[in-house]
Coordinates of C-alpha atoms in Angstrom, one line a residue:
X1 CA -35.3 17.5 4.2
X2 CA -32.8 17.1 1.4
X3 CA -31.5 13.6 0.5
X4 CA -28.0 12.6 1.4
X5 CA -25.8 12.2 -1.7
X6 CA -24.4 8.6 -1.9
X7 CA -21.6 7.2 -3.9
X8 CA -22.6 4.8 -6.7
X9 CA -22.1 1.1 -6.1
X10 CA -19.5 -0.7 -8.4
X11 CA -22.1 -2.6 -10.4
X12 CA -23.9 0.7 -11.2
X13 CA -21.0 2.1 -13.2
X14 CA -20.8 2.1 -17.0
X15 CA -18.1 0.0 -18.5
X16 CA -16.3 2.8 -20.2
X17 CA -15.3 4.5 -16.9
X18 CA -13.8 1.3 -15.5
X19 CA -10.5 -0.5 -16.3
X20 CA -10.5 -3.6 -18.3
X21 CA -8.9 -6.3 -16.1
X22 CA -10.0 -9.1 -18.4
X23 CA -6.8 -8.5 -20.3
X24 CA -5.0 -9.9 -17.3
X25 CA -7.3 -12.8 -16.6
X26 CA -10.5 -13.4 -18.6
X27 CA -12.3 -14.1 -15.3
X28 CA -11.7 -15.2 -11.8
X29 CA -11.6 -18.9 -12.9
X30 CA -8.6 -18.0 -15.1
X31 CA -7.0 -16.4 -12.0
X32 CA -7.7 -19.6 -10.0
X33 CA -6.0 -21.7 -12.7
X34 CA -2.9 -19.5 -12.8
X35 CA -2.8 -19.5 -9.0
X36 CA -2.9 -23.3 -9.0
X37 CA -0.2 -23.5 -11.6
X38 CA 2.1 -21.2 -9.7
X39 CA 1.5 -23.1 -6.5
X40 CA 2.6 -26.3 -8.3
X41 CA 5.6 -24.4 -9.8
X42 CA 6.8 -23.5 -6.3
X43 CA 7.3 -27.2 -5.5
X44 CA 10.1 -27.3 -8.2
X45 CA 12.1 -24.9 -6.1
X46 CA 13.9 -27.8 -4.3
X47 CA 15.2 -29.0 -7.7
X48 CA 17.3 -25.8 -8.1
X49 CA 18.2 -25.2 -4.5
X50 CA 21.8 -26.2 -3.8
X51 CA 22.8 -26.3 -7.5
X52 CA 24.5 -22.9 -8.0
X53 CA 27.9 -24.3 -7.4
X54 CA 27.4 -26.9 -10.1
X55 CA 28.5 -24.7 -13.0
X56 CA 27.3 -21.9 -15.3
X57 CA 24.4 -23.8 -16.8
X58 CA 23.0 -24.7 -13.4
X59 CA 23.4 -21.2 -12.2
X60 CA 21.5 -19.8 -15.3
X61 CA 18.7 -22.4 -14.9
X62 CA 18.2 -21.5 -11.2
X63 CA 18.3 -17.8 -11.9
X64 CA 15.7 -18.1 -14.7
X65 CA 13.5 -20.2 -12.5
X66 CA 13.5 -17.6 -9.7
X67 CA 12.7 -14.8 -12.2
X68 CA 9.9 -16.9 -13.8
X69 CA 8.3 -17.4 -10.4
X70 CA 8.5 -13.7 -9.6
X71 CA 7.1 -12.7 -13.0
X72 CA 4.0 -15.0 -12.7
X73 CA 3.5 -14.0 -9.1
X74 CA 3.4 -10.3 -10.0
X75 CA 0.6 -10.8 -12.5
X76 CA -1.5 -12.7 -10.0
X77 CA -0.8 -10.1 -7.2
X78 CA -1.6 -7.1 -9.5
X79 CA -4.9 -8.6 -10.6
X80 CA -5.9 -9.4 -7.0
X81 CA -5.0 -5.9 -5.7
X82 CA -6.7 -4.1 -8.5
X83 CA -9.8 -6.1 -8.1
X84 CA -9.7 -5.5 -4.3
X85 CA -9.1 -1.8 -4.7
X86 CA -12.0 -1.2 -7.0
X87 CA -14.3 -2.2 -4.1
X88 CA -12.6 -2.9 -0.8
X89 CA -15.8 -4.0 0.8
X90 CA -16.3 -6.8 -1.7
X91 CA -15.6 -10.0 0.3
X92 CA -14.9 -12.1 -2.9
X93 CA -12.0 -9.8 -3.8
X94 CA -10.9 -9.4 -0.3
X95 CA -10.5 -13.2 -0.3
X96 CA -8.7 -13.2 -3.7
X97 CA -6.3 -10.5 -2.5
X98 CA -5.7 -12.4 0.8
X99 CA -4.9 -15.5 -1.2
X100 CA -2.5 -13.7 -3.5
X101 CA -0.8 -12.1 -0.5
X102 CA -0.4 -15.5 1.1
X103 CA 1.0 -16.9 -2.1
X104 CA 3.4 -13.9 -2.2
X105 CA 4.7 -15.0 1.2
X106 CA 4.9 -18.6 0.2
X107 CA 6.8 -17.8 -3.1
X108 CA 9.2 -15.4 -1.2
X109 CA 10.0 -18.2 1.2
X110 CA 10.3 -20.8 -1.6
X111 CA 13.0 -18.8 -3.5
X112 CA 14.6 -17.1 -0.5
X113 CA 17.6 -19.4 -0.8
X114 CA 18.7 -17.9 -4.1
X115 CA 20.5 -14.8 -3.0
X116 CA 22.3 -16.4 0.1
X117 CA 23.4 -19.3 -2.2
X118 CA 24.8 -16.8 -4.8
X119 CA 26.7 -15.2 -2.0
X120 CA 28.3 -18.5 -1.0
X121 CA 30.1 -18.4 -4.3
X122 CA 33.3 -16.4 -4.6
X123 CA 33.3 -13.3 -6.8
X124 CA 35.9 -15.1 -9.0
X125 CA 33.5 -18.1 -9.6
X126 CA 30.5 -15.9 -10.2
X127 CA 32.2 -13.8 -12.9
X128 CA 33.8 -16.9 -14.4
X129 CA 30.3 -18.2 -15.0
X130 CA 29.5 -15.1 -17.0
X131 CA 32.6 -15.6 -19.2
X132 CA 31.6 -19.3 -19.7
X133 CA 27.9 -18.8 -20.4
X134 CA 27.0 -16.0 -22.9
X135 CA 23.3 -16.2 -21.9
X136 CA 24.2 -14.8 -18.5
X137 CA 25.3 -11.5 -19.9
X138 CA 21.8 -10.0 -19.6
X139 CA 21.8 -10.6 -15.9
X140 CA 25.2 -9.0 -15.0
X141 CA 23.8 -5.8 -13.3
X142 CA 21.2 -7.9 -11.5
X143 CA 23.8 -10.3 -10.1
X144 CA 26.1 -7.4 -9.3
X145 CA 23.4 -5.9 -7.1
X146 CA 23.2 -9.1 -5.2
X147 CA 26.9 -9.3 -4.8
X148 CA 27.2 -5.7 -3.6
X149 CA 24.6 -6.6 -0.9
X150 CA 26.8 -9.3 0.6
X151 CA 27.1 -7.7 4.1
X152 CA 23.3 -7.6 4.6
X153 CA 22.2 -11.0 3.3
X154 CA 21.6 -13.7 6.0
X155 CA 22.2 -17.4 5.8
X156 CA 19.5 -19.3 3.8
X157 CA 17.6 -20.6 6.7
X158 CA 17.3 -17.2 8.3
X159 CA 16.3 -15.6 4.9
X160 CA 13.6 -18.3 4.7
X161 CA 12.3 -17.4 8.1
X162 CA 12.1 -13.7 7.3
X163 CA 10.4 -14.4 3.9
X164 CA 7.9 -16.6 5.6
X165 CA 7.1 -13.9 8.1
X166 CA 6.3 -11.3 5.4
X167 CA 2.5 -11.5 6.1
X168 CA 3.3 -10.9 9.8
X169 CA 5.4 -7.8 9.0
X170 CA 2.7 -6.5 6.7
X171 CA -0.2 -7.1 9.1
X172 CA -0.2 -3.6 10.6
X173 CA -0.2 -2.0 7.2
X174 CA -3.0 -4.2 6.0
X175 CA -5.0 -3.5 9.2
X176 CA -4.7 0.2 8.7
X177 CA -5.6 0.0 5.0
X178 CA -8.9 -1.9 5.8
X179 CA -9.7 0.4 8.7
X180 CA -9.0 3.5 6.6
X181 CA -10.6 2.5 3.4
X182 CA -13.5 0.2 4.4
X183 CA -14.4 0.4 8.1
X184 CA -14.1 4.0 9.1
X185 CA -17.5 5.8 8.8
X186 CA -17.2 9.5 8.3
X187 CA -20.0 11.9 9.2
X188 CA -22.4 13.7 6.9
X189 CA -22.0 17.4 6.5
X190 CA -24.2 20.1 4.8
X191 CA -22.7 21.9 1.8
X192 CA -23.2 25.5 0.7
X193 CA -26.5 24.5 -1.1
X194 CA -28.0 22.9 2.0
X195 CA -27.4 19.4 0.5
X196 CA -26.1 16.7 2.8
X197 CA -22.9 15.0 1.7
X198 CA -21.4 11.8 3.1
X199 CA -17.7 12.4 3.7
X200 CA -15.2 10.1 2.1
X201 CA -11.5 10.4 1.4
X202 CA -12.2 11.6 -2.2
X203 CA -15.0 13.9 -1.2
X204 CA -12.9 15.4 1.6
X205 CA -10.2 16.4 -0.8
X206 CA -12.7 18.1 -3.0
X207 CA -14.4 19.9 -0.1
X208 CA -11.0 21.3 1.0
X209 CA -11.1 23.3 -2.3
X210 CA -14.6 24.5 -1.7
X211 CA -14.9 28.3 -1.6
X212 CA -17.4 28.2 1.3
X213 CA -15.4 28.4 4.5
X214 CA -18.1 26.9 6.7
X215 CA -18.2 23.8 4.5
X216 CA -14.4 23.4 4.6
X217 CA -14.4 23.8 8.4
X218 CA -17.2 21.3 8.8
X219 CA -15.4 18.7 6.5
X220 CA -12.1 19.3 8.3
X221 CA -13.5 18.9 11.8
X222 CA -15.8 16.1 10.8
X223 CA -13.0 14.0 9.2
X224 CA -10.6 14.4 12.1
X225 CA -13.3 13.7 14.7
X226 CA -13.2 10.1 13.4
X227 CA -9.4 9.8 13.5
X228 CA -9.6 11.3 17.1
X229 CA -11.7 8.3 18.1
X230 CA -9.2 5.8 16.6
X231 CA -6.0 7.6 17.4
X232 CA -4.7 5.0 19.8
X233 CA -5.5 2.1 17.4
X234 CA -3.7 3.9 14.5
X235 CA -0.8 4.7 16.7
X236 CA -0.5 1.0 17.6
X237 CA -0.6 0.0 13.9
X238 CA 2.0 2.6 12.9
X239 CA 4.2 1.8 15.8
X240 CA 4.2 -1.9 15.0
X241 CA 5.0 -1.2 11.4
X242 CA 8.0 1.0 12.3
X243 CA 9.2 -1.7 14.7
X244 CA 9.2 -4.1 11.8
X245 CA 11.3 -1.8 9.7
X246 CA 13.8 -1.3 12.6
X247 CA 13.9 -5.0 13.4
X248 CA 14.7 -6.0 9.8
X249 CA 17.3 -3.3 9.4
X250 CA 19.0 -4.5 12.6
X251 CA 19.1 -8.2 11.7
X252 CA 20.5 -7.3 8.3
X253 CA 23.3 -5.3 9.8
X254 CA 22.2 -1.9 8.7
X255 CA 22.9 1.2 10.9
X256 CA 19.2 2.2 10.6
X257 CA 15.9 1.5 8.8
X258 CA 16.6 4.5 6.6
X259 CA 20.0 3.2 5.6
X260 CA 18.4 -0.2 4.8
X261 CA 15.6 1.4 2.7
X262 CA 17.8 3.7 0.7
X263 CA 20.5 1.0 0.1
X264 CA 18.0 -1.0 -1.9
X265 CA 18.5 1.5 -4.7
X266 CA 22.0 2.6 -3.8
X267 CA 20.8 6.1 -2.8
X268 CA 23.2 7.8 -0.4
X269 CA 21.6 8.9 2.8
X270 CA 23.1 12.4 2.1
X271 CA 20.4 12.8 -0.6
X272 CA 17.7 12.6 2.1
X273 CA 19.5 14.9 4.5
X274 CA 20.3 17.4 1.7
X275 CA 16.6 17.5 0.8
X276 CA 15.5 18.3 4.4
X277 CA 18.3 20.9 4.9
X278 CA 17.6 22.8 1.6
X279 CA 13.8 22.7 2.2
X280 CA 14.2 24.0 5.8
X281 CA 16.5 26.7 4.5
X282 CA 13.7 27.9 2.2
X283 CA 10.8 27.7 4.6
X284 CA 10.6 31.5 4.6
X285 CA 9.3 31.1 1.0
X286 CA 6.5 28.9 2.2
X287 CA 5.7 31.3 5.0
X288 CA 5.6 34.2 2.5
X289 CA 3.1 32.2 0.4
X290 CA 1.0 31.3 3.4
X291 CA 0.9 35.0 4.4
X292 CA -0.2 35.9 0.8
X293 CA -2.9 33.3 1.0
X294 CA -4.2 34.8 4.3
X295 CA -4.3 38.3 2.7
X296 CA -6.1 37.2 -0.4
X297 CA -8.6 35.2 1.5
X298 CA -9.2 38.3 3.6
X299 CA -9.5 36.3 6.9
X300 CA -8.4 37.4 10.4
X301 CA -7.3 33.9 11.1
X302 CA -5.9 31.4 8.6
X303 CA -6.7 27.8 9.4
X304 CA -5.3 24.5 7.9
X305 CA -8.7 24.0 6.2
X306 CA -7.9 27.2 4.3
X307 CA -4.8 25.9 2.7
X308 CA -6.3 24.3 -0.4
X309 CA -9.1 26.5 -1.5
X310 CA -8.3 28.7 -4.5
X311 CA -7.3 32.1 -3.2
X312 CA -9.3 33.9 -5.9
X313 CA -12.6 32.1 -5.4
X314 CA -14.3 29.6 -7.6
X315 CA -12.1 28.1 -10.3
X316 CA -12.6 29.9 -13.6
X317 CA -11.8 26.6 -15.4
X318 CA -12.9 23.0 -14.8
X319 CA -12.8 19.8 -16.9
X320 CA -14.9 16.8 -17.2
X321 CA -13.0 13.6 -17.9
X322 CA -13.4 13.8 -21.7
X323 CA -12.2 17.4 -21.8
X324 CA -9.3 16.5 -19.5
X325 CA -8.2 13.8 -22.0
X326 CA -8.1 16.3 -24.8
X327 CA -6.3 18.9 -22.7
X328 CA -3.7 16.3 -21.6
X329 CA -2.9 15.4 -25.2
X330 CA -2.5 19.0 -26.1
X331 CA -0.3 19.8 -23.1
X332 CA 2.0 16.8 -23.6
X333 CA 2.9 17.7 -27.3
X334 CA 6.5 18.6 -26.3
X335 CA 7.0 15.0 -25.2
X336 CA 7.0 13.9 -28.9
X337 CA 5.0 11.5 -31.1
X338 CA 6.4 8.3 -29.5
X339 CA 5.2 9.4 -26.1
X340 CA 1.8 10.6 -27.2
X341 CA 1.0 7.3 -28.9
X342 CA 1.2 5.6 -25.5
X343 CA -1.1 8.2 -23.9
X344 CA -3.6 7.7 -26.7
X345 CA -3.5 3.9 -26.2
X346 CA -4.2 4.4 -22.5
X347 CA -7.4 6.3 -23.2
X348 CA -8.5 3.9 -26.0
X349 CA -7.8 0.6 -24.2
X350 CA -9.5 1.2 -20.8
X351 CA -6.3 1.4 -18.7
X352 CA -8.1 3.8 -16.4
X353 CA -10.7 3.3 -13.6
X354 CA -12.2 6.8 -13.5
X355 CA -14.9 7.5 -11.0
X356 CA -15.2 7.1 -7.3
X357 CA -17.6 4.3 -6.1
X358 CA -18.6 3.0 -2.8
X359 CA -15.8 1.0 -1.2
X360 CA -13.2 2.1 -3.8
X361 CA -9.7 2.7 -2.6
X362 CA -9.1 6.4 -2.1
X363 CA -6.6 8.5 -4.0
X364 CA -4.9 7.7 -7.3
X365 CA -2.1 5.5 -8.5
X366 CA -0.6 3.8 -11.5
X367 CA 0.0 0.0 -11.1
X368 CA 0.6 -3.1 -13.1
X369 CA 3.0 -5.9 -13.8
X370 CA 5.5 -6.7 -16.6
X371 CA 2.8 -8.6 -18.5
X372 CA -0.1 -6.3 -17.9
X373 CA -1.1 -2.8 -19.0
X374 CA 0.0 0.0 -16.6
X375 CA -3.4 0.6 -15.1
X376 CA -4.5 3.9 -13.5
X377 CA -6.9 4.3 -10.6
X378 CA -8.6 7.6 -10.2
X379 CA -11.5 9.0 -8.1
X380 CA -12.5 11.6 -10.6
X381 CA -14.1 15.0 -9.8
X382 CA -14.4 17.8 -12.3
X383 CA -11.5 20.0 -11.1
X384 CA -8.2 21.4 -12.4
X385 CA -6.5 19.3 -9.7
X386 CA -7.9 16.1 -11.2
X387 CA -6.5 17.1 -14.6
X388 CA -3.1 17.3 -12.9
X389 CA -3.7 14.0 -11.2
X390 CA -4.5 12.4 -14.6
X391 CA -1.3 13.8 -16.2
X392 CA 0.7 12.8 -13.1
X393 CA -0.5 9.2 -13.2
X394 CA -0.1 9.0 -16.9
X395 CA 3.6 9.9 -16.4
X396 CA 3.9 6.8 -14.3
X397 CA 2.1 4.6 -16.8
X398 CA 4.0 5.8 -19.8
X399 CA 7.2 5.2 -17.8
X400 CA 6.1 1.7 -17.1
X401 CA 5.1 1.1 -20.7
X402 CA 8.4 2.2 -22.1
X403 CA 10.4 0.3 -19.5
X404 CA 8.5 -3.0 -20.0
X405 CA 8.7 -2.7 -23.8
X406 CA 12.4 -1.9 -23.9
X407 CA 13.9 -4.0 -21.0
X408 CA 13.9 -7.7 -20.3
X409 CA 11.8 -8.8 -17.3
X410 CA 14.8 -8.7 -15.0
X411 CA 15.1 -4.9 -15.5
X412 CA 11.4 -4.3 -16.4
X413 CA 10.7 -2.2 -13.3
X414 CA 12.1 0.9 -11.8
X415 CA 12.5 2.3 -8.3
X416 CA 10.1 4.8 -6.7
X417 CA 13.0 7.2 -6.7
X418 CA 12.8 7.3 -10.5
X419 CA 9.1 7.0 -10.7
X420 CA 8.1 10.3 -9.2
X421 CA 10.3 12.1 -11.7
X422 CA 8.3 10.9 -14.7
X423 CA 5.0 11.9 -13.1
X424 CA 6.0 15.3 -12.0
X425 CA 7.8 16.2 -15.2
X426 CA 4.3 15.9 -16.8
X427 CA 2.9 18.2 -14.1
X428 CA 5.5 20.8 -14.8
X429 CA 4.9 20.7 -18.5
X430 CA 1.1 21.0 -18.0
X431 CA 1.6 24.0 -15.8
X432 CA 3.8 25.7 -18.4
X433 CA 1.2 24.9 -21.1
X434 CA -1.6 26.4 -19.2
X435 CA 0.3 29.6 -18.3
X436 CA 1.2 30.1 -22.0
X437 CA -2.2 29.3 -23.5
X438 CA -4.6 30.9 -21.0
X439 CA -5.0 34.6 -21.6
X440 CA -7.5 35.5 -18.9
X441 CA -5.6 36.9 -15.9
X442 CA -8.0 35.2 -13.6
X443 CA -7.2 31.9 -15.1
X444 CA -3.5 32.6 -15.0
X445 CA -3.7 33.5 -11.3
X446 CA -5.6 30.3 -10.6
X447 CA -3.0 28.2 -12.4
X448 CA -0.2 30.0 -10.6
X449 CA -2.0 29.4 -7.3
X450 CA -2.5 25.7 -8.3
X451 CA 1.2 25.4 -9.1
X452 CA 2.2 27.0 -5.8
X453 CA -0.2 24.7 -3.9
X454 CA 1.2 21.7 -5.8
X455 CA 4.7 22.7 -5.0
X456 CA 3.7 23.2 -1.4
X457 CA 2.0 19.8 -1.3
X458 CA 4.8 18.0 -3.1
X459 CA 8.1 19.5 -2.0
X460 CA 7.3 21.2 1.3
X461 CA 4.6 18.9 2.6
X462 CA 6.3 15.6 1.5
X463 CA 9.6 16.8 3.1
X464 CA 7.6 17.5 6.3
X465 CA 6.3 13.9 6.0
X466 CA 9.9 12.7 5.5
X467 CA 11.0 14.5 8.6
X468 CA 8.2 12.9 10.6
X469 CA 8.9 9.5 9.2
X470 CA 12.6 9.7 10.1
X471 CA 11.7 10.9 13.5
X472 CA 9.4 8.0 14.3
X473 CA 11.9 5.5 13.2
X474 CA 14.8 7.0 15.2
X475 CA 12.6 7.5 18.3
X476 CA 11.5 3.8 18.1
X477 CA 15.1 2.7 17.6
X478 CA 15.9 4.6 20.9
X479 CA 13.1 2.7 22.7
X480 CA 10.7 5.7 22.9
X481 CA 7.1 4.5 22.9
X482 CA 5.2 5.9 19.9
X483 CA 2.0 6.8 21.7
X484 CA -0.8 8.8 20.0
X485 CA 0.0 11.7 22.3
X486 CA 3.7 11.7 21.5
X487 CA 3.1 11.4 17.8
X488 CA 0.5 14.2 17.8
X489 CA 2.6 16.6 19.9
X490 CA 5.6 16.2 17.6
X491 CA 3.5 16.4 14.4
X492 CA 1.8 19.6 15.6
X493 CA 5.1 21.3 16.3
X494 CA 6.5 20.2 12.9
X495 CA 3.4 21.5 11.1
X496 CA 3.8 24.8 12.8
X497 CA 7.4 25.0 11.8
X498 CA 6.6 24.4 8.1
X499 CA 3.6 26.7 7.7
X500 CA 4.8 29.5 9.9
X501 CA 3.2 32.2 12.0
X502 CA 0.4 33.2 9.6
X503 CA -1.5 29.9 10.2
X504 CA -3.4 28.9 13.3
X505 CA -2.3 25.9 15.3
X506 CA -5.5 23.9 14.7
X507 CA -5.7 21.0 17.2
X508 CA -7.1 18.7 14.5
X509 CA -4.0 18.9 12.4
X510 CA -1.9 17.3 15.1
X511 CA -3.7 14.1 14.1
X512 CA -2.9 14.3 10.4
X513 CA -0.2 11.6 10.8
X514 CA -3.0 9.1 11.6
X515 CA -4.6 9.2 8.2
X516 CA -1.5 9.1 5.9
X517 CA -1.1 5.7 4.3
X518 CA 2.4 6.6 3.0
X519 CA 3.9 6.3 6.5
X520 CA 3.4 2.5 6.0
X521 CA 5.6 2.5 2.9
X522 CA 9.1 2.6 4.4
X523 CA 10.9 5.8 3.6
X524 CA 8.9 6.5 0.5
X525 CA 7.7 10.0 0.8
X526 CA 11.0 11.9 0.4
X527 CA 11.1 10.7 -3.2
X528 CA 8.1 12.9 -4.1
X529 CA 10.2 15.9 -3.1
X530 CA 13.4 14.8 -4.8
X531 CA 11.4 13.7 -7.8
X532 CA 9.5 17.0 -8.2
X533 CA 12.8 18.9 -8.0
X534 CA 14.5 16.8 -10.6
X535 CA 11.4 17.0 -12.8
X536 CA 11.5 20.8 -12.7
X537 CA 15.0 20.6 -14.2
X538 CA 14.1 18.0 -16.8
X539 CA 10.9 19.8 -17.9
X540 CA 12.8 23.0 -18.4
X541 CA 15.3 21.3 -20.6
X542 CA 12.6 19.7 -22.7
X543 CA 10.5 22.9 -23.0
X544 CA 13.6 24.9 -23.9
X545 CA 14.4 22.3 -26.6
X546 CA 17.9 21.8 -25.4
X547 CA 19.9 19.5 -27.6
X548 CA 19.1 15.8 -26.9
X549 CA 17.0 16.8 -23.9
X550 CA 13.9 14.8 -25.1
X551 CA 16.1 12.0 -26.4
X552 CA 17.8 11.7 -23.0
X553 CA 14.5 11.9 -21.2
X554 CA 13.0 9.0 -23.2
X555 CA 16.2 7.0 -22.6
X556 CA 15.6 7.5 -18.9
X557 CA 12.0 6.3 -19.3
X558 CA 13.2 3.2 -21.1
X559 CA 16.1 2.3 -18.7
X560 CA 14.1 0.6 -16.0
X561 CA 16.4 -1.1 -13.4
X562 CA 19.3 -1.6 -15.9
X563 CA 21.4 0.8 -13.9
X564 CA 21.4 2.4 -10.4
X565 CA 18.8 5.3 -10.2
X566 CA 21.4 8.0 -9.5
X567 CA 23.3 7.0 -12.6
X568 CA 20.2 6.8 -14.7
X569 CA 19.4 10.4 -13.7
X570 CA 22.9 11.6 -14.5
X571 CA 22.5 10.3 -18.0
X572 CA 19.2 12.2 -18.2
X573 CA 21.1 15.4 -17.2
X574 CA 20.4 15.8 -13.5
X575 CA 22.9 15.0 -10.7
X576 CA 20.8 14.2 -7.6
X577 CA 23.7 13.8 -5.3
X578 CA 24.0 17.6 -5.3
X579 CA 21.8 20.3 -3.8
X580 CA 21.6 22.4 -7.1
X581 CA 18.5 20.7 -8.5
X582 CA 16.5 21.5 -5.3
X583 CA 17.8 25.0 -5.2
X584 CA 16.7 25.5 -8.8
X585 CA 13.2 24.2 -8.0
X586 CA 13.0 26.8 -5.2
X587 CA 13.9 29.5 -7.7
X588 CA 10.9 28.5 -9.9
X589 CA 8.7 28.6 -6.8
X590 CA 9.9 32.1 -6.0
X591 CA 9.5 33.2 -9.6
X592 CA 5.9 32.0 -9.8
X593 CA 5.1 33.4 -6.4
X594 CA 6.3 36.8 -7.8
X595 CA 4.1 36.3 -10.8
X596 CA 1.1 35.6 -8.7
X597 CA 1.6 38.7 -6.6
X598 CA 1.9 40.7 -9.8
X599 CA -1.2 39.3 -11.5
X600 CA -3.2 39.7 -8.3
X601 CA -2.1 43.3 -8.0
X602 CA -3.4 43.9 -11.6
X603 CA -6.7 42.3 -10.8
X604 CA -7.3 44.3 -7.6

């Protein structure tokens, strides 16, 4: 009998493949000290409450106090969640994360009076303050956003109640996260070499690219057999989370949860609808690609577990992490010296937690606070896809670095709507680099296939998720119970619409909704699709060396929240209120689909 492969424990990892969180707090005792200090700081809130009408100086003092609390809180919270994510089964860091989450709720409640109190003042008085006190000038856009939100801000006591209930509203999401990352036990399968492999989220993603079909099928059915067991529990957590979104939208006088979510960044709802409409119009392109995949895999039936494996067999290229770092630096040369210096710092200063370990949060992300490095979590495997993931997350981290080093704290962040543009611009530039530098037609075909799969997964798949997310919110708002059966039936039909007649209607895929953490993020996923589409336009401008294209792009990276996202992107050269940028992305997809068909024909 062969031994089952096990993930390493956290303490077995070498330091160089882990992130250095001592730059945030030297140790947990330092975290505790900062935690205590902020807890004491919250008691000073009463000193500022009720003073905003006392003049410009009092207004400024209260505003700066609120921002100081938020800034210190972010650092504490980021440290706690990074520590927790590196090993979600570690009870010490579960406790630290729980404490930080509780403090987040306390702090939100302690400063919840600020916006309602601002809105008690007349516009005339507020802007008179700005004329009277020059130090307020940096906060003009920040205060304008509050004033523009007047119809949706509640009286102070009601805002306090909502803020104090933040842990309650987040309970379903937290329950799902613990269940999904720590408690679910996935089965062991046998790979093509006869070795037993314990399924995990990261391993599953890798096995979906395996060229042995029996291995893919076993992983697919094994994973979903677990979600099948917990489908009613997960339906309950998702339903409760959606109800929270709809409840908060209603009490804040929004027409819908979607309207409330998009209003936070002044994104017109038409942007969401335009995306869904344009993508649906171009579904025949996805159906054509799926049909090509079926032909190239030479299968009588194409299943959902066949959607990620390379259509031309084993990858002719792969990268270990050191090679991937070198390749990333080469590919990102068009981004200029200023950009590349930040990438080099990320590699040299241990911003990245590289390998998968037991209990580690699945997937990949970039995270951090204004006063920390923009850390990256990976679950590394030696694949081309992981190179793309590295470049993707690096796009986020460089964006964060530039924003925090060019904006004051009040504007030192950016919306998710902007974030996905930075990451996917990098992906587009990497794709173009590989297509230009790789001469082996097998490699080109593989890269083209990878691009098409990435497009499928980012624009088509995330728009599918966006349709599902909007459906569950609108159905709940109508009073329809979100049972596991109801969710699964709709999701199965939606999946069939997107992938078309060439793929089988696998019963397992109906449960895919149950394992997607992004459905707990509140109208988040559509931004992957809009971001990838905008990135396609920006990458082309940079690679074509259009006048001021790189300069405008770096300005976007440095803008943070200093303007509304739509306006920031217009300055960068893309108008996301129109359909043209999505249509242009579809043209690139079709062009590269044509290229793949041509290269494959030459290889046959």
